Amino acid sequence: ADSGEKNTLTSLLLVSLKFHRTRKMALRFLLCVIALASASAFAPSAFGVSSRTPSPLFAKSGEDSGGGAALAKPKVSIGQKTALVTDVKQKVVQKKTVQPAEPSFRRDDDFEEAPMYKVMLLGDDEYEQVHVIERLQAIIEEMDEGMAAGIFTQAQAGGKAMIGKFPYERAELYKEQLIRSDPLIYSDIEEDKKD
């Protein structure tokens, strides 16, 4: 803010302190004055007079420049010409080819296969065949309609039927997805015993 604005703000502050007896009122008034002063600093001029100076990057309004912005020309000429320098790239020739050594293994471990678990569909008289077949196909990726119908028939006839063998986490996931079906589809997980 320039000195004229500071003087105006100071005089407004003095006037507000004289006429307003309480500090609370004076503080509110002061905040309003500061808000108005700061807001007017960013607002366009009310009288249509702009305080901006014309930019040297644009052509003056009286000149006919062919439309568009004109680039500013330097006022001082240095009298020096610049040269264009280019780098020359050279091809690097590899003199020797080195064969990588065979990887050495620290030890040969025999990995055990992860234990597999059977997901069993439990038979229930309340099941709707179409619903169970659709849910089995939606949950288990490699299940087709014929396989799902066969599993449903076995579960209804024998009390339970194997849906498939999976690692424990996947078997648990399938069991949870089946129980969340609406209406519920009951299933169980059994460890696959290898004889």
GROMACS .gro file of C-alpha atoms in nm:
model
  195
    1ALA     CA    1   0.000   0.000   0.000
    2ASP     CA    2   0.128   0.349  -0.080
    3SER     CA    3   0.140   0.639   0.168
    4GLY     CA    4  -0.197   0.781   0.056
    5GLU     CA    5  -0.372   0.455   0.139
    6LYS     CA    6  -0.188   0.436   0.474
    7ASN     CA    7  -0.299   0.788   0.562
    8THR     CA    8  -0.656   0.702   0.469
    9LEU     CA    9  -0.649   0.390   0.681
   10THR     CA   10  -0.497   0.578   0.974
   11SER     CA   11  -0.757   0.856   0.955
   12LEU     CA   12  -1.036   0.600   0.937
   13LEU     CA   13  -0.894   0.425   1.238
   14LEU     CA   14  -0.881   0.749   1.439
   15VAL     CA   15  -1.237   0.837   1.339
   16SER     CA   16  -1.356   0.493   1.437
   17LEU     CA   17  -1.186   0.512   1.776
   18LYS     CA   18  -1.339   0.855   1.850
   19PHE     CA   19  -1.694   0.767   1.757
   20HIS     CA   20  -1.709   0.411   1.881
   21ARG     CA   21  -1.674   0.370   2.253
   22THR     CA   22  -1.635   0.000   2.284
   23ARG     CA   23  -1.334  -0.188   2.158
   24LYS     CA   24  -1.549  -0.456   2.010
   25MET     CA   25  -1.727  -0.213   1.781
   26ALA     CA   26  -1.401  -0.044   1.688
   27LEU     CA   27  -1.241  -0.379   1.604
   28ARG     CA   28  -1.532  -0.479   1.382
   29PHE     CA   29  -1.520  -0.147   1.203
   30LEU     CA   30  -1.145  -0.174   1.156
   31LEU     CA   31  -1.176  -0.524   1.013
   32CYS     CA   32  -1.440  -0.405   0.769
   33VAL     CA   33  -1.219  -0.115   0.656
   34ILE     CA   34  -0.922  -0.346   0.607
   35ALA     CA   35  -1.137  -0.594   0.414
   36LEU     CA   36  -1.268  -0.320   0.188
   37ALA     CA   37  -0.920  -0.179   0.133
   38SER     CA   38  -0.774  -0.516   0.044
   39ALA     CA   39  -1.069  -0.605  -0.178
   40SER     CA   40  -1.042  -0.281  -0.368
   41ALA     CA   41  -0.676  -0.347  -0.437
   42PHE     CA   42  -0.773  -0.646  -0.653
   43ALA     CA   43  -1.093  -0.507  -0.805
   44PRO     CA   44  -1.098  -0.329  -1.141
   45SER     CA   45  -1.117   0.047  -1.137
   46ALA     CA   46  -1.466   0.189  -1.086
   47PHE     CA   47  -1.401   0.489  -1.312
   48GLY     CA   48  -1.282   0.293  -1.616
   49VAL     CA   49  -0.928   0.427  -1.580
   50SER     CA   50  -0.672   0.152  -1.577
   51SER     CA   51  -0.349   0.195  -1.389
   52ARG     CA   52  -0.175  -0.050  -1.617
   53THR     CA   53   0.092   0.067  -1.855
   54PRO     CA   54   0.092  -0.077  -2.204
   55SER     CA   55   0.315  -0.381  -2.241
   56PRO     CA   56   0.610  -0.351  -2.478
   57LEU     CA   57   0.533  -0.699  -2.609
   58PHE     CA   58   0.222  -0.587  -2.795
   59ALA     CA   59   0.191  -0.347  -3.084
   60LYS     CA   60   0.057  -0.003  -3.008
   61SER     CA   61  -0.304   0.064  -3.102
   62GLY     CA   62  -0.213   0.319  -3.373
   63GLU     CA   63   0.023   0.090  -3.565
   64ASP     CA   64  -0.096  -0.156  -3.825
   65SER     CA   65   0.094  -0.471  -3.743
   66GLY     CA   66  -0.111  -0.715  -3.945
   67GLY     CA   67  -0.308  -0.837  -3.646
   68GLY     CA   68  -0.171  -1.018  -3.346
   69ALA     CA   69   0.101  -0.957  -3.095
   70ALA     CA   70   0.432  -0.802  -3.198
   71LEU     CA   71   0.754  -0.915  -3.037
   72ALA     CA   72   0.960  -0.655  -2.858
   73LYS     CA   73   1.289  -0.562  -3.017
   74PRO     CA   74   1.594  -0.498  -2.801
   75LYS     CA   75   1.696  -0.132  -2.777
   76VAL     CA   76   2.068  -0.210  -2.766
   77SER     CA   77   2.251  -0.403  -3.034
   78ILE     CA   78   2.548  -0.601  -2.904
   79GLY     CA   79   2.704  -0.650  -3.247
   80GLN     CA   80   2.784  -1.013  -3.184
   81LYS     CA   81   2.654  -1.302  -3.389
   82THR     CA   82   2.585  -1.630  -3.224
   83ALA     CA   83   2.693  -1.953  -3.379
   84LEU     CA   84   2.502  -2.279  -3.372
   85VAL     CA   85   2.703  -2.551  -3.202
   86THR     CA   86   2.617  -2.916  -3.260
   87ASP     CA   87   2.761  -3.216  -3.085
   88VAL     CA   88   2.904  -3.494  -3.297
   89LYS     CA   89   2.808  -3.838  -3.175
   90GLN     CA   90   3.057  -4.118  -3.212
   91LYS     CA   91   2.972  -4.482  -3.228
   92VAL     CA   92   3.118  -4.673  -2.936
   93VAL     CA   93   3.260  -5.006  -3.039
   94GLN     CA   94   3.275  -5.280  -2.780
   95LYS     CA   95   3.606  -5.456  -2.800
   96LYS     CA   96   3.530  -5.775  -2.607
   97THR     CA   97   3.216  -5.966  -2.548
   98VAL     CA   98   3.201  -6.120  -2.207
   99GLN     CA   99   2.998  -6.433  -2.150
  100PRO     CA  100   2.801  -6.426  -1.828
  101ALA     CA  101   2.874  -6.705  -1.587
  102GLU     CA  102   2.618  -6.974  -1.524
  103PRO     CA  103   2.407  -6.892  -1.221
  104SER     CA  104   2.505  -7.092  -0.918
  105PHE     CA  105   2.238  -7.222  -0.690
  106ARG     CA  106   2.313  -7.226  -0.322
  107ARG     CA  107   2.104  -7.531  -0.254
  108ASP     CA  108   1.848  -7.744  -0.422
  109ASP     CA  109   1.542  -7.744  -0.202
  110ASP     CA  110   1.259  -7.981  -0.255
  111PHE     CA  111   0.948  -7.773  -0.231
  112GLU     CA  112   0.640  -7.925  -0.085
  113GLU     CA  113   0.318  -7.858  -0.262
  114ALA     CA  114   0.067  -7.651  -0.069
  115PRO     CA  115  -0.202  -7.865   0.090
  116MET     CA  116  -0.524  -7.864  -0.104
  117TYR     CA  117  -0.873  -7.835   0.043
  118LYS     CA  118  -1.203  -7.958  -0.094
  119VAL     CA  119  -1.493  -7.718  -0.114
  120MET     CA  120  -1.806  -7.922  -0.050
  121LEU     CA  121  -2.160  -7.815  -0.144
  122LEU     CA  122  -2.400  -7.922   0.130
  123GLY     CA  123  -2.741  -8.048   0.016
  124ASP     CA  124  -3.054  -7.867   0.135
  125ASP     CA  125  -3.420  -7.912   0.040
  126GLU     CA  126  -3.470  -7.533   0.037
  127TYR     CA  127  -3.230  -7.476  -0.256
  128GLU     CA  128  -3.360  -7.358  -0.591
  129GLN     CA  129  -3.166  -7.542  -0.860
  130VAL     CA  130  -3.139  -7.246  -1.100
  131HIS     CA  131  -3.008  -7.014  -0.826
  132VAL     CA  132  -2.741  -7.261  -0.707
  133ILE     CA  133  -2.621  -7.336  -1.061
  134GLU     CA  134  -2.596  -6.964  -1.149
  135ARG     CA  135  -2.406  -6.880  -0.828
  136LEU     CA  136  -2.161  -7.171  -0.874
  137GLN     CA  137  -2.087  -7.051  -1.227
  138ALA     CA  138  -2.045  -6.689  -1.112
  139ILE     CA  139  -1.813  -6.770  -0.820
  140ILE     CA  140  -1.594  -7.050  -0.959
  141GLU     CA  141  -1.420  -6.944  -1.280
  142GLU     CA  142  -1.378  -7.281  -1.449
  143MET     CA  143  -1.731  -7.403  -1.369
  144ASP     CA  144  -1.976  -7.448  -1.655
  145GLU     CA  145  -2.350  -7.514  -1.641
  146GLY     CA  146  -2.322  -7.892  -1.685
  147MET     CA  147  -2.067  -7.928  -1.404
  148ALA     CA  148  -2.274  -7.708  -1.171
  149ALA     CA  149  -2.590  -7.909  -1.242
  150GLY     CA  150  -2.406  -8.237  -1.171
  151ILE     CA  151  -2.267  -8.104  -0.839
  152PHE     CA  152  -2.614  -7.981  -0.736
  153THR     CA  153  -2.771  -8.320  -0.815
  154GLN     CA  154  -2.500  -8.508  -0.619
  155ALA     CA  155  -2.538  -8.276  -0.319
  156GLN     CA  156  -2.915  -8.321  -0.311
  157ALA     CA  157  -2.889  -8.700  -0.346
  158GLY     CA  158  -2.595  -8.772  -0.113
  159GLY     CA  159  -2.601  -8.477   0.130
  160LYS     CA  160  -2.284  -8.317  -0.005
  161ALA     CA  161  -2.077  -8.298  -0.324
  162MET     CA  162  -1.725  -8.176  -0.401
  163ILE     CA  163  -1.712  -7.851  -0.595
  164GLY     CA  164  -1.333  -7.863  -0.640
  165LYS     CA  165  -0.988  -7.874  -0.475
  166PHE     CA  166  -0.818  -7.543  -0.402
  167PRO     CA  167  -0.548  -7.391  -0.177
  168TYR     CA  168  -0.687  -7.298   0.164
  169GLU     CA  169  -0.726  -6.923   0.102
  170ARG     CA  170  -0.914  -6.974  -0.223
  171ALA     CA  171  -1.134  -7.247  -0.071
  172GLU     CA  172  -1.218  -7.013   0.216
  173LEU     CA  173  -1.301  -6.733  -0.031
  174TYR     CA  174  -1.539  -6.958  -0.227
  175LYS     CA  175  -1.710  -7.073   0.093
  176GLU     CA  176  -1.763  -6.709   0.202
  177GLN     CA  177  -1.901  -6.609  -0.138
  178LEU     CA  178  -2.146  -6.897  -0.136
  179ILE     CA  179  -2.275  -6.818   0.214
  180ARG     CA  180  -2.327  -6.452   0.113
  181SER     CA  181  -2.558  -6.553  -0.172
  182ASP     CA  182  -2.921  -6.459  -0.133
  183PRO     CA  183  -3.074  -6.710  -0.055
  184LEU     CA  184  -2.787  -6.877   0.130
  185ILE     CA  185  -2.589  -7.162  -0.020
  186TYR     CA  186  -2.422  -7.379   0.244
  187SER     CA  187  -2.076  -7.522   0.185
  188ASP     CA  188  -1.791  -7.669   0.386
  189ILE     CA  189  -1.413  -7.704   0.357
  190GLU     CA  190  -1.238  -8.039   0.407
  191GLU     CA  191  -0.866  -8.111   0.390
  192ASP     CA  192  -0.769  -8.329   0.095
  193LYS     CA  193  -0.608  -8.636   0.246
  194LYS     CA  194  -0.345  -8.786   0.021
  195ASP     CA  195  -0.311  -9.163   0.065
   0.00000   0.00000   0.00000
